[in-house]
């Protein structure tokens, strides 16, 4: 179940709420009882592991050269 982070405008505390995605926009009361809260924009970092437990390899890079302002290396040098 997704976890959403909120901040209380009255006491400035932050707290998390687990709820279904269908309820993502529903208001959440502060744990100390305040009702004036705002949902924070969270960034998500997804990291993968391979079957052997090692970190997944980085994505493949595009081939070098042949583009950009130099059109393949005509301006350096």
mmCIF file of N, CA and C in Angstrom:
data_model
loop_
_atom_site.group_PDB
_atom_site.id
_atom_site.type_symbol
_atom_site.label_atom_id
_atom_site.label_comp_id
_atom_site.label_asym_id
_atom_site.label_seq_id
_atom_site.Cartn_x
_atom_site.Cartn_y
_atom_site.Cartn_z
ATOM 1 N N UNK A 1 0.851 -1.173 0.000
ATOM 2 C CA UNK A 1 0.000 0.000 0.000
ATOM 3 C C UNK A 1 0.898 1.238 0.000
ATOM 4 N N UNK A 2 0.584 2.237 -0.815
ATOM 5 C CA UNK A 2 1.408 3.443 -0.881
ATOM 6 C C UNK A 2 1.404 4.222 0.435
ATOM 7 N N UNK A 3 2.503 4.916 0.657
ATOM 8 C CA UNK A 3 2.658 5.753 1.852
ATOM 9 C C UNK A 3 2.767 7.197 1.389
ATOM 10 N N UNK A 4 1.980 8.078 2.005
ATOM 11 C CA UNK A 4 1.960 9.489 1.650
ATOM 12 C C UNK A 4 2.438 10.307 2.839
ATOM 13 N N UNK A 5 3.185 11.372 2.546
ATOM 14 C CA UNK A 5 3.735 12.222 3.595
ATOM 15 C C UNK A 5 2.935 13.524 3.653
ATOM 16 N N UNK A 6 2.605 13.940 4.868
ATOM 17 C CA UNK A 6 1.846 15.157 5.103
ATOM 18 C C UNK A 6 2.612 16.053 6.064
ATOM 19 N N UNK A 7 2.287 17.352 6.029
ATOM 20 C CA UNK A 7 2.836 18.300 6.990
ATOM 21 C C UNK A 7 1.697 19.087 7.599
ATOM 22 N N UNK A 8 1.760 19.258 8.910
ATOM 23 C CA UNK A 8 0.757 20.034 9.628
ATOM 24 C C UNK A 8 1.137 21.508 9.538
ATOM 25 N N UNK A 9 0.197 22.337 9.139
ATOM 26 C CA UNK A 9 0.468 23.773 9.026
ATOM 27 C C UNK A 9 0.475 24.454 10.387
ATOM 28 N N UNK A 10 -0.148 23.850 11.382
ATOM 29 C CA UNK A 10 -0.208 24.466 12.709
ATOM 30 C C UNK A 10 1.041 24.186 13.534
ATOM 31 N N UNK A 11 1.496 22.929 13.570
ATOM 32 C CA UNK A 11 2.646 22.580 14.414
ATOM 33 C C UNK A 11 3.896 22.231 13.606
ATOM 34 N N UNK A 12 3.808 22.274 12.281
ATOM 35 C CA UNK A 12 4.925 22.020 11.362
ATOM 36 C C UNK A 12 5.499 20.606 11.437
ATOM 37 N N UNK A 13 4.800 19.686 12.062
ATOM 38 C CA UNK A 13 5.295 18.308 12.100
ATOM 39 C C UNK A 13 4.964 17.620 10.782
ATOM 40 N N UNK A 14 5.778 16.632 10.418
ATOM 41 C CA UNK A 14 5.494 15.826 9.243
ATOM 42 C C UNK A 14 5.158 14.416 9.700
ATOM 43 N N UNK A 15 4.289 13.770 8.957
ATOM 44 C CA UNK A 15 3.858 12.423 9.303
ATOM 45 C C UNK A 15 3.475 11.687 8.040
ATOM 46 N N UNK A 16 3.454 10.365 8.121
ATOM 47 C CA UNK A 16 3.137 9.525 6.971
ATOM 48 C C UNK A 16 1.831 8.783 7.213
ATOM 49 N N UNK A 17 1.122 8.551 6.104
ATOM 50 C CA UNK A 17 -0.150 7.835 6.152
ATOM 51 C C UNK A 17 -0.125 6.765 5.067
ATOM 52 N N UNK A 18 -0.415 5.522 5.430
ATOM 53 C CA UNK A 18 -0.571 4.439 4.460
ATOM 54 C C UNK A 18 -2.038 4.385 4.054
ATOM 55 N N UNK A 19 -2.275 4.458 2.735
ATOM 56 C CA UNK A 19 -3.657 4.401 2.240
ATOM 57 C C UNK A 19 -3.645 3.986 0.783
ATOM 58 N N UNK A 20 -4.767 3.483 0.287
ATOM 59 C CA UNK A 20 -4.830 3.098 -1.122
ATOM 60 C C UNK A 20 -4.689 4.323 -2.032
ATOM 61 N N UNK A 21 -4.238 4.081 -3.255
ATOM 62 C CA UNK A 21 -4.064 5.183 -4.195
ATOM 63 C C UNK A 21 -5.374 5.922 -4.458
ATOM 64 N N UNK A 22 -6.486 5.235 -4.389
ATOM 65 C CA UNK A 22 -7.783 5.862 -4.615
ATOM 66 C C UNK A 22 -8.082 6.928 -3.566
ATOM 67 N N UNK A 23 -7.430 6.854 -2.407
ATOM 68 C CA UNK A 23 -7.650 7.815 -1.323
ATOM 69 C C UNK A 23 -6.474 8.778 -1.173
ATOM 70 N N UNK A 24 -5.626 8.872 -2.185
ATOM 71 C CA UNK A 24 -4.421 9.693 -2.090
ATOM 72 C C UNK A 24 -4.712 11.162 -1.808
ATOM 73 N N UNK A 25 -5.791 11.694 -2.321
ATOM 74 C CA UNK A 25 -6.114 13.108 -2.157
ATOM 75 C C UNK A 25 -6.958 13.409 -0.927
ATOM 76 N N UNK A 26 -7.367 12.388 -0.197
ATOM 77 C CA UNK A 26 -8.181 12.607 0.997
ATOM 78 C C UNK A 26 -7.386 13.365 2.055
ATOM 79 N N UNK A 27 -8.047 14.239 2.818
ATOM 80 C CA UNK A 27 -7.339 14.942 3.890
ATOM 81 C C UNK A 27 -6.888 13.979 4.982
ATOM 82 N N UNK A 28 -5.834 14.374 5.695
ATOM 83 C CA UNK A 28 -5.322 13.564 6.804
ATOM 84 C C UNK A 28 -5.141 14.466 8.011
ATOM 85 N N UNK A 29 -5.614 14.028 9.157
ATOM 86 C CA UNK A 29 -5.466 14.803 10.386
ATOM 87 C C UNK A 29 -4.078 14.579 10.969
ATOM 88 N N UNK A 30 -3.517 15.618 11.528
ATOM 89 C CA UNK A 30 -2.228 15.553 12.216
ATOM 90 C C UNK A 30 -2.353 14.611 13.412
ATOM 91 N N UNK A 31 -1.316 13.846 13.740
ATOM 92 C CA UNK A 31 -1.386 12.949 14.899
ATOM 93 C C UNK A 31 -1.652 13.681 16.217
ATOM 94 N N UNK A 32 -1.355 14.981 16.272
ATOM 95 C CA UNK A 32 -1.639 15.741 17.496
ATOM 96 C C UNK A 32 -3.027 16.360 17.483
ATOM 97 N N UNK A 33 -3.812 16.089 16.417
ATOM 98 C CA UNK A 33 -5.207 16.514 16.381
ATOM 99 C C UNK A 33 -5.513 17.710 15.508
ATOM 100 N N UNK A 34 -4.523 18.319 14.893
ATOM 101 C CA UNK A 34 -4.796 19.464 14.022
ATOM 102 C C UNK A 34 -5.353 18.989 12.683
ATOM 103 N N UNK A 35 -6.225 19.797 12.113
ATOM 104 C CA UNK A 35 -6.865 19.401 10.860
ATOM 105 C C UNK A 35 -6.247 20.076 9.635
ATOM 106 N N UNK A 36 -5.474 21.151 9.822
ATOM 107 C CA UNK A 36 -4.921 21.909 8.702
ATOM 108 C C UNK A 36 -3.600 21.286 8.249
ATOM 109 N N UNK A 37 -3.697 20.320 7.329
ATOM 110 C CA UNK A 37 -2.515 19.622 6.838
ATOM 111 C C UNK A 37 -2.432 19.718 5.328
ATOM 112 N N UNK A 38 -1.254 19.477 4.807
ATOM 113 C CA UNK A 38 -1.032 19.508 3.373
ATOM 114 C C UNK A 38 -0.210 18.279 2.987
ATOM 115 N N UNK A 39 -0.573 17.677 1.858
ATOM 116 C CA UNK A 39 0.176 16.519 1.362
ATOM 117 C C UNK A 39 1.442 17.010 0.689
ATOM 118 N N UNK A 40 2.577 16.396 1.016
ATOM 119 C CA UNK A 40 3.856 16.785 0.453
ATOM 120 C C UNK A 40 4.143 16.001 -0.816
ATOM 121 N N UNK A 41 4.884 16.618 -1.703
ATOM 122 C CA UNK A 41 5.318 15.952 -2.917
ATOM 123 C C UNK A 41 6.569 15.167 -2.575
ATOM 124 N N UNK A 42 6.508 13.875 -2.714
ATOM 125 C CA UNK A 42 7.631 13.014 -2.387
ATOM 126 C C UNK A 42 8.288 12.503 -3.651
ATOM 127 N N UNK A 43 9.590 12.341 -3.581
ATOM 128 C CA UNK A 43 10.297 11.719 -4.685
ATOM 129 C C UNK A 43 10.532 10.268 -4.335
ATOM 130 N N UNK A 44 10.508 9.437 -5.331
ATOM 131 C CA UNK A 44 10.662 8.008 -5.109
ATOM 132 C C UNK A 44 11.935 7.552 -5.788
ATOM 133 N N UNK A 45 12.709 6.800 -5.074
ATOM 134 C CA UNK A 45 13.924 6.232 -5.639
ATOM 135 C C UNK A 45 13.743 4.728 -5.687
ATOM 136 N N UNK A 46 13.795 4.186 -6.878
ATOM 137 C CA UNK A 46 13.643 2.750 -7.030
ATOM 138 C C UNK A 46 14.993 2.153 -7.356
ATOM 139 N N UNK A 47 15.417 1.247 -6.537
ATOM 140 C CA UNK A 47 16.671 0.553 -6.790
ATOM 141 C C UNK A 47 16.367 -0.919 -6.920
ATOM 142 N N UNK A 48 17.057 -1.559 -7.782
ATOM 143 C CA UNK A 48 16.780 -2.970 -7.995
ATOM 144 C C UNK A 48 17.945 -3.837 -7.583
ATOM 145 N N UNK A 49 17.650 -5.062 -7.367
ATOM 146 C CA UNK A 49 18.660 -6.071 -7.071
ATOM 147 C C UNK A 49 18.512 -7.188 -8.086
ATOM 148 N N UNK A 50 19.613 -7.726 -8.479
ATOM 149 C CA UNK A 50 19.557 -8.861 -9.392
ATOM 150 C C UNK A 50 19.217 -10.115 -8.600
ATOM 151 N N UNK A 51 19.005 -11.198 -9.284
ATOM 152 C CA UNK A 51 18.630 -12.446 -8.619
ATOM 153 C C UNK A 51 19.695 -12.900 -7.636
ATOM 154 N N UNK A 52 20.954 -12.538 -7.862
ATOM 155 C CA UNK A 52 22.042 -12.939 -6.971
ATOM 156 C C UNK A 52 22.211 -12.014 -5.775
ATOM 157 N N UNK A 53 21.360 -11.006 -5.631
ATOM 158 C CA UNK A 53 21.451 -10.101 -4.501
ATOM 159 C C UNK A 53 22.370 -8.912 -4.739
ATOM 160 N N UNK A 54 22.963 -8.823 -5.913
ATOM 161 C CA UNK A 54 23.835 -7.692 -6.218
ATOM 162 C C UNK A 54 23.012 -6.561 -6.825
ATOM 163 N N UNK A 55 23.549 -5.369 -6.752
ATOM 164 C CA UNK A 55 22.856 -4.222 -7.324
ATOM 165 C C UNK A 55 22.689 -4.413 -8.828
ATOM 166 N N UNK A 56 21.565 -3.959 -9.330
ATOM 167 C CA UNK A 56 21.299 -4.058 -10.763
ATOM 168 C C UNK A 56 22.263 -3.155 -11.520
ATOM 169 N N UNK A 57 22.662 -3.542 -12.732
ATOM 170 C CA UNK A 57 23.594 -2.706 -13.496
ATOM 171 C C UNK A 57 22.929 -1.406 -13.922
ATOM 172 N N UNK A 58 23.733 -0.345 -14.127
ATOM 173 C CA UNK A 58 23.153 0.922 -14.577
ATOM 174 C C UNK A 58 22.609 0.778 -15.984
ATOM 175 N N UNK A 59 21.694 1.669 -16.383
ATOM 176 C CA UNK A 59 21.153 1.592 -17.739
ATOM 177 C C UNK A 59 22.249 1.836 -18.767
ATOM 178 N N UNK A 60 22.070 1.278 -19.953
ATOM 179 C CA UNK A 60 23.054 1.418 -21.024
ATOM 180 C C UNK A 60 23.120 2.867 -21.478
ATOM 181 N N UNK A 61 24.313 3.313 -21.797
ATOM 182 C CA UNK A 61 24.526 4.677 -22.268
ATOM 183 C C UNK A 61 24.404 4.714 -23.788
ATOM 184 N N UNK A 62 24.015 5.859 -24.311
ATOM 185 C CA UNK A 62 23.950 6.041 -25.756
ATOM 186 C C UNK A 62 25.366 6.086 -26.308
ATOM 187 N N UNK A 63 25.577 5.646 -27.539
ATOM 188 C CA UNK A 63 26.914 5.695 -28.121
ATOM 189 C C UNK A 63 27.441 7.124 -28.176
ATOM 190 N N UNK A 64 28.742 7.298 -27.983
ATOM 191 C CA UNK A 64 29.361 8.615 -27.980
ATOM 192 C C UNK A 64 29.608 9.097 -29.411
ATOM 193 N N UNK A 65 29.665 10.410 -29.566
ATOM 194 C CA UNK A 65 30.011 11.004 -30.856
ATOM 195 C C UNK A 65 28.845 11.025 -31.815
ATOM 196 N N UNK A 66 29.044 11.729 -32.929
ATOM 197 C CA UNK A 66 28.053 11.736 -33.994
ATOM 198 C C UNK A 66 26.904 12.689 -33.791
ATOM 199 N N UNK A 67 26.977 13.591 -32.832
ATOM 200 C CA UNK A 67 25.851 14.485 -32.650
ATOM 201 C C UNK A 67 26.249 15.706 -31.862
ATOM 202 N N UNK A 68 25.287 16.422 -31.389
ATOM 203 C CA UNK A 68 25.555 17.615 -30.607
ATOM 204 C C UNK A 68 25.988 18.773 -31.484
ATOM 205 N N UNK A 69 26.609 19.767 -30.880
ATOM 206 C CA UNK A 69 26.992 20.970 -31.617
ATOM 207 C C UNK A 69 28.150 20.728 -32.564
ATOM 208 N N UNK A 70 28.948 19.711 -32.310
ATOM 209 C CA UNK A 70 30.133 19.474 -33.133
ATOM 210 C C UNK A 70 29.856 18.539 -34.303
ATOM 211 N N UNK A 71 28.760 17.859 -34.300
ATOM 212 C CA UNK A 71 28.433 16.976 -35.402
ATOM 213 C C UNK A 71 29.404 15.822 -35.593
ATOM 214 N N UNK A 72 29.993 15.348 -34.525
ATOM 215 C CA UNK A 72 30.858 14.185 -34.647
ATOM 216 C C UNK A 72 32.317 14.474 -34.373
ATOM 217 N N UNK A 73 32.635 15.572 -33.746
ATOM 218 C CA UNK A 73 34.005 15.790 -33.319
ATOM 219 C C UNK A 73 34.796 16.747 -34.185
ATOM 220 N N UNK A 74 34.159 17.599 -34.943
ATOM 221 C CA UNK A 74 34.883 18.508 -35.828
ATOM 222 C C UNK A 74 35.376 19.768 -35.126
ATOM 223 N N UNK A 75 35.037 19.935 -33.850
ATOM 224 C CA UNK A 75 35.392 21.205 -33.200
ATOM 225 C C UNK A 75 36.236 21.004 -31.957
ATOM 226 N N UNK A 76 36.995 20.168 -31.751
ATOM 227 C CA UNK A 76 37.820 20.084 -30.556
ATOM 228 C C UNK A 76 39.227 19.783 -30.993
ATOM 229 N N UNK A 77 40.110 20.087 -30.244
ATOM 230 C CA UNK A 77 41.265 19.709 -30.615
ATOM 231 C C UNK A 77 42.540 19.613 -30.928
#
